[in-house]
Amino acid sequence: MKRVAIILLVFLIVVWSSFIVWEMQITKWERTITGPATRVDLVLILPILIGITIYVIDQIITISKKK
């Protein structure tokens, strides 16, 4: 069961790292446009990512308690 918890932690690290890189690229892109930009990714992707994180942490805690 410990291996599953490690895999879930790696999953969270990869997902959050990808999101951070995405945000850095979007920030660079925003500097190139002249008009206002609507940040739909922060409205849609971020809450989903937070929900996934809460779920995965709950699963890790559940796995740890089953020992």
Short mmCIF file of C-alpha atoms in Angstrom, two decimals:
data_model
loop_
_atom_site.label_atom_id
_atom_site.label_comp_id
_atom_site.label_asym_id
_atom_site.label_seq_id
_atom_site.Cartn_x
_atom_site.Cartn_y
_atom_site.Cartn_z
CA MET A 1 0.00 0.00 0.00
CA LYS A 2 2.90 2.35 0.59
CA ARG A 3 3.76 2.19 -3.11
CA VAL A 4 0.29 3.42 -4.05
CA ALA A 5 0.69 6.41 -1.73
CA ILE A 6 4.03 7.26 -3.33
CA ILE A 7 2.52 7.03 -6.81
CA LEU A 8 -0.31 9.35 -5.74
CA LEU A 9 2.17 11.87 -4.32
CA VAL A 10 4.17 11.79 -7.55
CA PHE A 11 0.92 12.31 -9.45
CA LEU A 12 0.15 15.42 -7.39
CA ILE A 13 3.65 16.81 -7.90
CA VAL A 14 3.48 16.28 -11.66
CA VAL A 15 0.01 17.82 -11.97
CA TRP A 16 0.84 20.89 -9.88
CA SER A 17 4.19 21.35 -11.66
CA SER A 18 2.42 21.24 -15.01
CA PHE A 19 -0.10 23.81 -13.81
CA ILE A 20 2.67 26.14 -12.61
CA VAL A 21 4.47 25.89 -15.96
CA TRP A 22 1.14 26.54 -17.73
CA GLU A 23 0.56 29.66 -15.63
CA MET A 24 4.07 30.94 -16.33
CA GLN A 25 3.51 30.55 -20.07
CA ILE A 26 0.09 32.23 -19.90
CA THR A 27 1.62 35.13 -17.97
CA LYS A 28 4.26 35.56 -20.69
CA TRP A 29 1.55 35.42 -23.36
CA GLU A 30 -0.58 38.01 -21.54
CA ARG A 31 2.23 40.53 -21.79
CA THR A 32 2.12 40.29 -25.60
CA ILE A 33 -1.57 41.13 -26.03
CA THR A 34 -2.93 44.65 -25.85
CA GLY A 35 -6.54 44.06 -24.82
CA PRO A 36 -7.96 42.57 -21.66
CA ALA A 37 -7.68 38.81 -21.22
CA THR A 38 -10.20 36.65 -19.43
CA ARG A 39 -8.46 34.03 -17.29
CA VAL A 40 -10.87 31.14 -17.75
CA ASP A 41 -8.15 28.69 -16.73
CA LEU A 42 -8.16 30.10 -13.20
CA VAL A 43 -11.94 29.77 -13.03
CA LEU A 44 -12.13 26.23 -14.45
CA ILE A 45 -8.80 24.44 -14.09
CA LEU A 46 -7.73 25.65 -10.64
CA PRO A 47 -10.88 24.55 -8.74
CA ILE A 48 -10.77 21.16 -10.47
CA LEU A 49 -7.10 20.82 -9.56
CA ILE A 50 -7.81 21.74 -5.94
CA GLY A 51 -10.63 19.17 -5.84
CA ILE A 52 -8.38 16.46 -7.26
CA THR A 53 -5.71 17.36 -4.70
CA ILE A 54 -8.15 17.09 -1.80
CA TYR A 55 -9.41 13.73 -3.11
CA VAL A 56 -5.91 12.31 -3.58
CA ILE A 57 -4.79 13.47 -0.12
CA ASP A 58 -7.89 11.81 1.34
CA GLN A 59 -7.01 8.59 -0.48
CA ILE A 60 -3.44 8.73 0.83
CA ILE A 61 -4.72 9.18 4.40
CA THR A 62 -7.16 6.29 3.92
CA ILE A 63 -4.39 4.05 2.59
CA SER A 64 -2.13 5.00 5.50
CA LYS A 65 -4.81 4.13 8.08
CA LYS A 66 -5.37 0.65 6.58
CA LYS A 67 -1.91 -0.52 7.66
#
